[in-house]
Coordinates of C-alpha atoms and ligand atoms in Angstrom, one line a residue:
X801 CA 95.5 62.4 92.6
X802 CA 92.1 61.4 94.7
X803 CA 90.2 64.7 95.8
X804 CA 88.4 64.9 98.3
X805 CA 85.2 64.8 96.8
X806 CA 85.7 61.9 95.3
X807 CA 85.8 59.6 98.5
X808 CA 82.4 58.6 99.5
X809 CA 83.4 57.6 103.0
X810 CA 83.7 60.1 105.8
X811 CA 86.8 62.5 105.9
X812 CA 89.6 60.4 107.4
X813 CA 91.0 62.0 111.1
X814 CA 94.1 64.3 110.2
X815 CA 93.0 64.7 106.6
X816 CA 93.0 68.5 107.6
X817 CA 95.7 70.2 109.5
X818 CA 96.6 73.5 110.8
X819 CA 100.1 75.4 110.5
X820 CA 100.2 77.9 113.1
X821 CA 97.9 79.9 115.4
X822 CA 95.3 80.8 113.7
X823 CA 91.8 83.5 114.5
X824 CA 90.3 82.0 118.0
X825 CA 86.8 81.4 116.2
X826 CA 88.5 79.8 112.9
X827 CA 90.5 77.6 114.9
X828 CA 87.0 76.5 116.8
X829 CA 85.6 75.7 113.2
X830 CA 88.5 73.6 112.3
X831 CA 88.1 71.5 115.7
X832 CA 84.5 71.5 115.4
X833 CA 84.1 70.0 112.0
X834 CA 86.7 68.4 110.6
X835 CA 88.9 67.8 114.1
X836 CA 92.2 69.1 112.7
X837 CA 95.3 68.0 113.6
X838 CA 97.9 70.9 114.7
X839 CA 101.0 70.2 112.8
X840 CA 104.4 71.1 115.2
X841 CA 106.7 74.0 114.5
X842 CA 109.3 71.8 114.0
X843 CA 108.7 69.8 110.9
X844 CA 111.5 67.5 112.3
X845 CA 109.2 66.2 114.9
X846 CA 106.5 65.3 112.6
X847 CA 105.1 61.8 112.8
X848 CA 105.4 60.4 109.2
X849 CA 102.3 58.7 109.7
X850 CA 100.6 61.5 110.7
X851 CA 102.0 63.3 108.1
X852 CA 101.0 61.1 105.4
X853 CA 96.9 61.4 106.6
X854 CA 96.9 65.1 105.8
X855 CA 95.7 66.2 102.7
X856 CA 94.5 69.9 103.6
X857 CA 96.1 72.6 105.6
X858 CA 94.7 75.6 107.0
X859 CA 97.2 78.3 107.8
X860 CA 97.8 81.8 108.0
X861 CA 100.4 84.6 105.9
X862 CA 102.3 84.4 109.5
X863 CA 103.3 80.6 109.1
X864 CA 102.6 79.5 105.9
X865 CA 103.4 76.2 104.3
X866 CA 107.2 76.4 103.8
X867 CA 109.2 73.8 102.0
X868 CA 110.7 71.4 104.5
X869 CA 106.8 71.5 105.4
X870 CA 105.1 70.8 102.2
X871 CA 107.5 67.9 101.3
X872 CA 107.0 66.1 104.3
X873 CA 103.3 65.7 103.6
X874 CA 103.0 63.4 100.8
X875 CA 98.9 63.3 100.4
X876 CA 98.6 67.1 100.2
X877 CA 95.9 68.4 98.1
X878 CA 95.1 72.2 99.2
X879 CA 96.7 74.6 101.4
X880 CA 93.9 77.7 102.3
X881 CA 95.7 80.7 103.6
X882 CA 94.3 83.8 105.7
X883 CA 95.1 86.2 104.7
X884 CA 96.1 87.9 101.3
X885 CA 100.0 87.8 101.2
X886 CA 101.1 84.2 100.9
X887 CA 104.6 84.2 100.7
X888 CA 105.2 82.0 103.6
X889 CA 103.7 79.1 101.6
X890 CA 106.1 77.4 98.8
X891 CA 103.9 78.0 95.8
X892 CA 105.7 77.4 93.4
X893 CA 106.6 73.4 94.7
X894 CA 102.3 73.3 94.9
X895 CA 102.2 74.1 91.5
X896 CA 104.6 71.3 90.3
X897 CA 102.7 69.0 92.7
X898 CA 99.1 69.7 91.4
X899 CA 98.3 71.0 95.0
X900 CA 95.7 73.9 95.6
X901 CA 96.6 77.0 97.2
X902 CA 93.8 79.6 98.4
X903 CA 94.0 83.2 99.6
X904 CA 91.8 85.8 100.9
X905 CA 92.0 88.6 98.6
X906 CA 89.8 91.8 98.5
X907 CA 88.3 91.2 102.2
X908 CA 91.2 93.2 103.7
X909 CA 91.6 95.8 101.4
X910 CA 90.0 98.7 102.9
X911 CA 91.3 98.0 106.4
X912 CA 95.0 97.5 105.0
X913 CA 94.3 101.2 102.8
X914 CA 93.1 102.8 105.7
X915 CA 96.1 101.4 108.2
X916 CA 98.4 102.8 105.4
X917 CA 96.4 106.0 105.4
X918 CA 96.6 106.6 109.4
X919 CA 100.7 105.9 109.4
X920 CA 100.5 108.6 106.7
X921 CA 98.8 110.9 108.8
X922 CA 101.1 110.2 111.3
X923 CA 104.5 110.5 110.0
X924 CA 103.5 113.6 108.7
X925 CA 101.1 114.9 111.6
X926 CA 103.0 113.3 113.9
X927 CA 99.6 112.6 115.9
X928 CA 101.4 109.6 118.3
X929 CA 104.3 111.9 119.3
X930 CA 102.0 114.6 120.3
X931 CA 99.8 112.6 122.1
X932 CA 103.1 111.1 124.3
X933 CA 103.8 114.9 124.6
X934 CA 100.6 115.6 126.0
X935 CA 100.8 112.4 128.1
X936 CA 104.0 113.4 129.8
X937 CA 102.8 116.6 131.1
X938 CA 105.3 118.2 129.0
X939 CA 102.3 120.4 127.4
X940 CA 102.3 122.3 130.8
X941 CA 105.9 123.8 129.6
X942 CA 105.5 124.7 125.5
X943 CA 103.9 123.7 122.5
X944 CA 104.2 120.8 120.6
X945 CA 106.7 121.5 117.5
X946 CA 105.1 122.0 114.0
X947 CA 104.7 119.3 112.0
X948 CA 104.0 118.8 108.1
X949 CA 101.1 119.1 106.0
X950 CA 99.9 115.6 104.2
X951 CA 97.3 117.0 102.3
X952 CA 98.6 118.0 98.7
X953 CA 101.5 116.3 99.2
X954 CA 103.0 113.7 96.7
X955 CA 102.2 110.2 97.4
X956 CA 104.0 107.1 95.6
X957 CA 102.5 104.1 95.5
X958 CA 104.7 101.0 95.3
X959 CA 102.6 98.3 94.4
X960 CA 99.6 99.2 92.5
X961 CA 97.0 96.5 93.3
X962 CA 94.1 95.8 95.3
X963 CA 95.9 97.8 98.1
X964 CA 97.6 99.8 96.8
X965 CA 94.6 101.3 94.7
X966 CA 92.8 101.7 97.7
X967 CA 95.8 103.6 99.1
X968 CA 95.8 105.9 96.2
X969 CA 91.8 106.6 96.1
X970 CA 91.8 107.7 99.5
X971 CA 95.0 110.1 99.3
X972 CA 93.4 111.6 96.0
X973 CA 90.5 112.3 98.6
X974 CA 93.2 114.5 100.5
X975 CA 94.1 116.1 97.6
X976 CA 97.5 114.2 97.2
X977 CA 99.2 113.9 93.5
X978 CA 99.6 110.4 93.3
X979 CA 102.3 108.5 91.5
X980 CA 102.6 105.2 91.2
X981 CA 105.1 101.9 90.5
X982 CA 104.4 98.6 89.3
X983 CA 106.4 96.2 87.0
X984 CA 103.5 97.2 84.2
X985 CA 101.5 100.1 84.0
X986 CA 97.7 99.5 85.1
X987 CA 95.1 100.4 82.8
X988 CA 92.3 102.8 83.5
X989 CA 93.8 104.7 86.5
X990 CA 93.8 108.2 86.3
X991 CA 97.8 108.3 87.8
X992 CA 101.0 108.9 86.7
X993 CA 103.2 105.4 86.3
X994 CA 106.8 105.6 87.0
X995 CA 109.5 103.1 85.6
X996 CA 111.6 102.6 88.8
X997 CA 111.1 102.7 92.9
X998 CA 114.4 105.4 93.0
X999 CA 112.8 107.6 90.7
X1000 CA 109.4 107.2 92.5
X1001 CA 111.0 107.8 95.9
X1002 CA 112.9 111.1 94.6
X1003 CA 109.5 112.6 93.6
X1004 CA 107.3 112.0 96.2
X1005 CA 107.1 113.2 100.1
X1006 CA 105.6 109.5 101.2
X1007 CA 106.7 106.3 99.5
X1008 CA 103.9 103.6 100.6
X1009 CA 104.8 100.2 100.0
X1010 CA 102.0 97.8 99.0
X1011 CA 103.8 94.7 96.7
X1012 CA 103.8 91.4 97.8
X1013 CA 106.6 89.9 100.0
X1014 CA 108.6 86.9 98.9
X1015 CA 112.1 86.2 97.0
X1016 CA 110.7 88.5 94.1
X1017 CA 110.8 91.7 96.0
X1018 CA 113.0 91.4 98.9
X1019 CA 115.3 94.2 99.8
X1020 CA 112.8 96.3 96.6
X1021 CA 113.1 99.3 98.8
X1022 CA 117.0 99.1 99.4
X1023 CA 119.6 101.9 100.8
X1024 CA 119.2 103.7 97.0
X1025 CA 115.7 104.2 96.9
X1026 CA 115.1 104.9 100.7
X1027 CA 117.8 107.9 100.2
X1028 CA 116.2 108.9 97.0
X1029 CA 113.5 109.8 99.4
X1030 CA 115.7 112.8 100.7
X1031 CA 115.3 114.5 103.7
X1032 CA 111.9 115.6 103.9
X1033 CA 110.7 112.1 102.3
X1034 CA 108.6 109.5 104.4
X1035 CA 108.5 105.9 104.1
X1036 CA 105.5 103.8 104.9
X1037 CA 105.1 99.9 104.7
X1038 CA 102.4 97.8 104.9
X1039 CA 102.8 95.5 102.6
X1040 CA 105.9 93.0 104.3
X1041 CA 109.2 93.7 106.3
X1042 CA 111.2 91.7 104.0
X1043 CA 110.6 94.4 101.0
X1044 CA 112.6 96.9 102.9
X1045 CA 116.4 96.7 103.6
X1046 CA 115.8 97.2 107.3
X1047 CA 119.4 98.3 108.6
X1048 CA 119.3 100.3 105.8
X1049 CA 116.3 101.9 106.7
X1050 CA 117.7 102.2 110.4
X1051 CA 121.2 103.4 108.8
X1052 CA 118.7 107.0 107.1
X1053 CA 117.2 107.5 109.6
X1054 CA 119.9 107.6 112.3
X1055 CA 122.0 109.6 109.8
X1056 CA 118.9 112.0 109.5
X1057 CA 118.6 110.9 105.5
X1058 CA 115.1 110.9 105.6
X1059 CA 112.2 113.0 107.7
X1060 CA 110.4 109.4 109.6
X1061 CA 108.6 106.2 109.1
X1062 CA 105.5 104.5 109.2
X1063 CA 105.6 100.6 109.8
X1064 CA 103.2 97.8 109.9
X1065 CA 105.4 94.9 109.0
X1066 CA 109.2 94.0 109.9
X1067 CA 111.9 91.7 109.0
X1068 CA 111.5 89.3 111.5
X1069 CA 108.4 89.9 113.3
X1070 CA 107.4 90.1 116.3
X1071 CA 111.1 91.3 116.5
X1072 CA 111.3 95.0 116.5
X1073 CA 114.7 95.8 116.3
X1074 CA 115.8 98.3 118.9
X1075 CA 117.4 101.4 116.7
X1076 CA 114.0 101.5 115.0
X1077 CA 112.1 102.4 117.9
X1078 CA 112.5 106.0 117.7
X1079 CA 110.3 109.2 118.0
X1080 CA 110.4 109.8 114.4
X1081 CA 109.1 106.8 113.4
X1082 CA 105.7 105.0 113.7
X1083 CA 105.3 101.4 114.4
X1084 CA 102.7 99.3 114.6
X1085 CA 102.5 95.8 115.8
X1086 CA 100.8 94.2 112.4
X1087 CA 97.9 95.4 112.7
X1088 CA 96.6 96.3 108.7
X1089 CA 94.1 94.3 108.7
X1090 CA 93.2 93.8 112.5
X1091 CA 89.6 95.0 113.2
X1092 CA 86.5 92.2 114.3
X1093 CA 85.0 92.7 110.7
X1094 CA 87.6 92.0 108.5
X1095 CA 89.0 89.3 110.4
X1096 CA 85.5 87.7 110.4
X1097 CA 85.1 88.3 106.3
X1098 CA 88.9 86.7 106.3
X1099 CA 87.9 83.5 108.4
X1100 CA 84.3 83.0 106.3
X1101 CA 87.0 83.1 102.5
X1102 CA 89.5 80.9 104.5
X1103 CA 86.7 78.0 105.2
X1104 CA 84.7 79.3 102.0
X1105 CA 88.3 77.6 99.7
X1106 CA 88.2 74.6 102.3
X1107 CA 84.4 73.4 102.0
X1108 CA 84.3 74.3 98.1
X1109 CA 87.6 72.3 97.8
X1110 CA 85.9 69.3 99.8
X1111 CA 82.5 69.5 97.7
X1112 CA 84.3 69.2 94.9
X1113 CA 83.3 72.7 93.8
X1114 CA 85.0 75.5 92.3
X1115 CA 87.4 77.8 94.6
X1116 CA 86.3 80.9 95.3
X1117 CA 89.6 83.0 95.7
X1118 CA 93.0 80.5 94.4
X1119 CA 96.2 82.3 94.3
X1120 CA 97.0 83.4 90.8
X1121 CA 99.4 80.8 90.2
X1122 CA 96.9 77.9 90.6
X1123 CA 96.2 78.7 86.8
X1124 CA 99.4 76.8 86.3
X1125 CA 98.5 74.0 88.0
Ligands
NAP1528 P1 97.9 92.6 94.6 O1 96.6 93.0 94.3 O2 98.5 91.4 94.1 O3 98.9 93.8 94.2 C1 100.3 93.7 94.2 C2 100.8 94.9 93.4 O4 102.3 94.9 93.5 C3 100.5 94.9 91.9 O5 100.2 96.2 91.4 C4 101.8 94.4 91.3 O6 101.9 94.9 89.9 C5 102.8 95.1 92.2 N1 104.2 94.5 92.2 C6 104.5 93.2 92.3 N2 105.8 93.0 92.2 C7 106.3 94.2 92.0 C8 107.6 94.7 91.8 N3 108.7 93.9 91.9 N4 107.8 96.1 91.6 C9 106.7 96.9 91.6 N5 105.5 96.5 91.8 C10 105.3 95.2 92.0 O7 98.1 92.5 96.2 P2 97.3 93.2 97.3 O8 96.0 92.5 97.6 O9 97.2 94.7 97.0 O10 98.3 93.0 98.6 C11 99.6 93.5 98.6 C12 100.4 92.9 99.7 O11 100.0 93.6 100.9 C13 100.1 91.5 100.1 O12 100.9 90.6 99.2 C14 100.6 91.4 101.5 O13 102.0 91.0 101.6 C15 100.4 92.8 102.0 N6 99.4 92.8 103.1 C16 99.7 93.3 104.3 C17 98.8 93.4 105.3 C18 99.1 93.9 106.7 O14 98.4 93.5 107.6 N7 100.0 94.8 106.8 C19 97.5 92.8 105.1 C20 97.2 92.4 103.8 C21 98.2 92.4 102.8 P3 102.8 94.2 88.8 O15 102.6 92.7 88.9 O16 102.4 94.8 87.5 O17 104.2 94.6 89.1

C-alpha cells in the first residue's frame, strides 16, 4: 500500500476525513491544514467517490470507525483516535487491512483518576445530595443524614492499567486497602491481585471500573458481581457503560441490593435511562477526562499520530494491536 509519505505531490482534497464532532480547536486544525472532509453518520449516504479519496480519518472514542465504515473506504491507511478507549473503531478489520490505528494514551490519566476519585467521594460522602439539600431550603428544617466514611475503606480496582493505577495511588493516599483485578497480575505493585470481579466485588466497599470497553468485556460487571457488592457496596464506572449490565445495575439498586453509584459512562450515551436517575446514585454526563488541559494534551497526540503518519515518521502512541499489523 502507498503511504502518504511516499507521494511527492500535495495531499489530494478528502485524503483526510473526520468521523464525528470532534474538540472545537482540533476540528479548526483539520480544516485549516489538510481541509477534511466530514464523513455522514450514515455510511449509506456516502459518495463512493468520496469514499475512495480518504486515506486518513480523525475521530473520536464517541464515534469511532465502525465496520460498515471502514469497509466502505477502500484507500484507508490510518485512523487517529482521541481519546484513549477505542472501541468504537473495528481494530481488529485494521489489522487484517495493514491500516494504522492511533490513540491517546497516558494524557488523560490523571483527569480520568481524579473523576473516579470525586464519584468515590461522593457515593460515599454523598457531597451532591447534600448540596441539593442545602439548595432546597430543607437545611432550615434538620440535618443532613450521616453518610459513610471513604477513607480506610476497601477499594477494588477493575482494570489495573494506566487508569486504573492512578485510581489506586490516590485511594492509598486516603488510606484505602486496595485490591485489585486484571486478567494477569501486574508486576511491581504493592496490591493485592484477585482472580475474579465477584470475589473482588464481595471484599471491597467501592468496586471502580477502569477496563477497556468493547465485545471483550461487555456486561464484565453483570447481576453476580454487582450483588457480590452487598448492601453497603458502591459501584463506580469510568471506564465505559457497556462493561456494566445496566438493568442490572438499575434492578440492585431499586431492590436496595447495593448502598449507591457513581457513573461517568452509560450504555447508550447521551441516554440516561430514567430509573437510574436517583438520589443514591451519582451521574455524570462523561465528563473523566473534560478539563481545557487535558483536552488540549489529547488534541496535540491526536494531530501528533496524523503528521508523524504523513512524514513518514514513527507514531508516537499506536494502539497495541498495531504490533500485528
Ligand atoms: P489500559 O492501560 O489499557 O488498562 C486496562 C486495564 O484493564 C489493564 O490492567 C488490563 O489488564 C485490564 N483488563 C482488560 N480486560 C480485562 C478483563 N476482561 N478483566 C479484568 N481486567 C481487564 O487502559 P487505560 O488507559 O487505563 O484506560 C482504561 C479505559 O478507561 C479505556 O479503555 C476507556 O474505555 C476508559 N476511559 C474512560 C474515560 C472517561 O472519560 N470516562 C476517559 C478515558 C478512558 P489485563 O490485560 O491484564 O487484563
Amino acid at each position: 500500500m502507498t503511504n502518504f509519505a511516499d507521494t511527492t505531490s500535495p495531499l489530494a482534497p478528502g485524503s483526510v476525513a473526520q468521523a464525528g464532532p470532534l474538540l472545537g480547536s482540533l476540528e479548526k486544525t483539520l480544516q485549516d491544514e489538510y481541509s477534511v472532509m466530514r464523513l455522514p453518520d450514515d455510511v449509506a449516504t456516502l459518495d463512493p467517490a468520496d469514499a475512495a479519496k480518504v486515506r486518513a480519518v480523525v475521530t473520536s472514542g464517541r464515534n469511532g470507525v465502525p465496520s460498515a465504515l471502514m469497509a466502505a473506504l477502500p484507500n484507508l491507511e490510518i485512523v487517529t483516535n482521541f481519546g484513549v478507549g477505542y472501541d468504537t473503531t473495528d481494530v481488529a478489520q485494521a489489522v487484517a487491512r495493514g491500516i494504522q490505528v492511533t490513540h491517546t494514551p497516558d494524557v488523560l490519566t490523571d483527569c480520568v483518576a481524579d473523576t473516579a476519585l470525586g464519584l468515590m467521594l461522593d457515593v460515599f460522602r454523598r457531597f451532591g445530595a447534600s448540596e441539593r439539600f442545602l439548595r432546597e431550603g430543607r437545611w432550615e428544617s434538620a440535618g443532613f443524614p450521616l453518610t459513610r466514611r471513604f477513607s480506610g475503606s476497601t477499594v477494588g480496582v477493575l482494570g489495573l492499567g494506566r487508569i486504573g493505577q492512578a485510581i489506586a495511588r490516590r485511594a492509598a493516599a486516603f488510606d484505602a486497602t486496595i485490591l485489585y483485578t486484571t486478567r494477569r497480575p501486574v508486576d511491581d505493585v504493592p496490591w493485592e491481585h484477585v482472580a475474579s470481579a465477584v470475589e473482588l466485588a464481595r471484599r471491597s466497599d467501592v468496586l471502580v471500573v477502569a477496563v477497556p470497553g468493547g465485545a471483550a468485556t461487555e456486561g464484565l460487571v453483570d447481576a453476580q458481581v454487582i450483588r457480590a457488592l452487598g448492601q453497603d457496596g458502591f459501584l463506580v464506572n469510568i471506564a465505559r457503560g457497556s462493561v456494566v449490565d445496566e438493568d442490572a445495575l438499575i434492578a440492585a439498586l431499586e431492590g436496595g441490593e447495593i448502598a449507591g453509584a457513581g457513573l461517568d459512562v452509560f450504555a447508550h450515551e447521551p441516554h440516561v435511562p430514567e430509573r437510574l436517575i436517583r438520589d443514591d446514585v451519582t451521574l455524570l454526563p462523561h465528563v473523566g477526562s473534560g478539563t481545557h488541559e487535558t483536552r488540549r494534551d489529547m488534541r496535540d497526540l491526536t494531530l501528533a499520530n496524523l503528521r508523524a503518519y504523513l512524514a513518514g515518521e514513527p507514531l508516537p502512541t499506536p494502539v497495541p494491536e498495531m504490533s500485528a499489523v
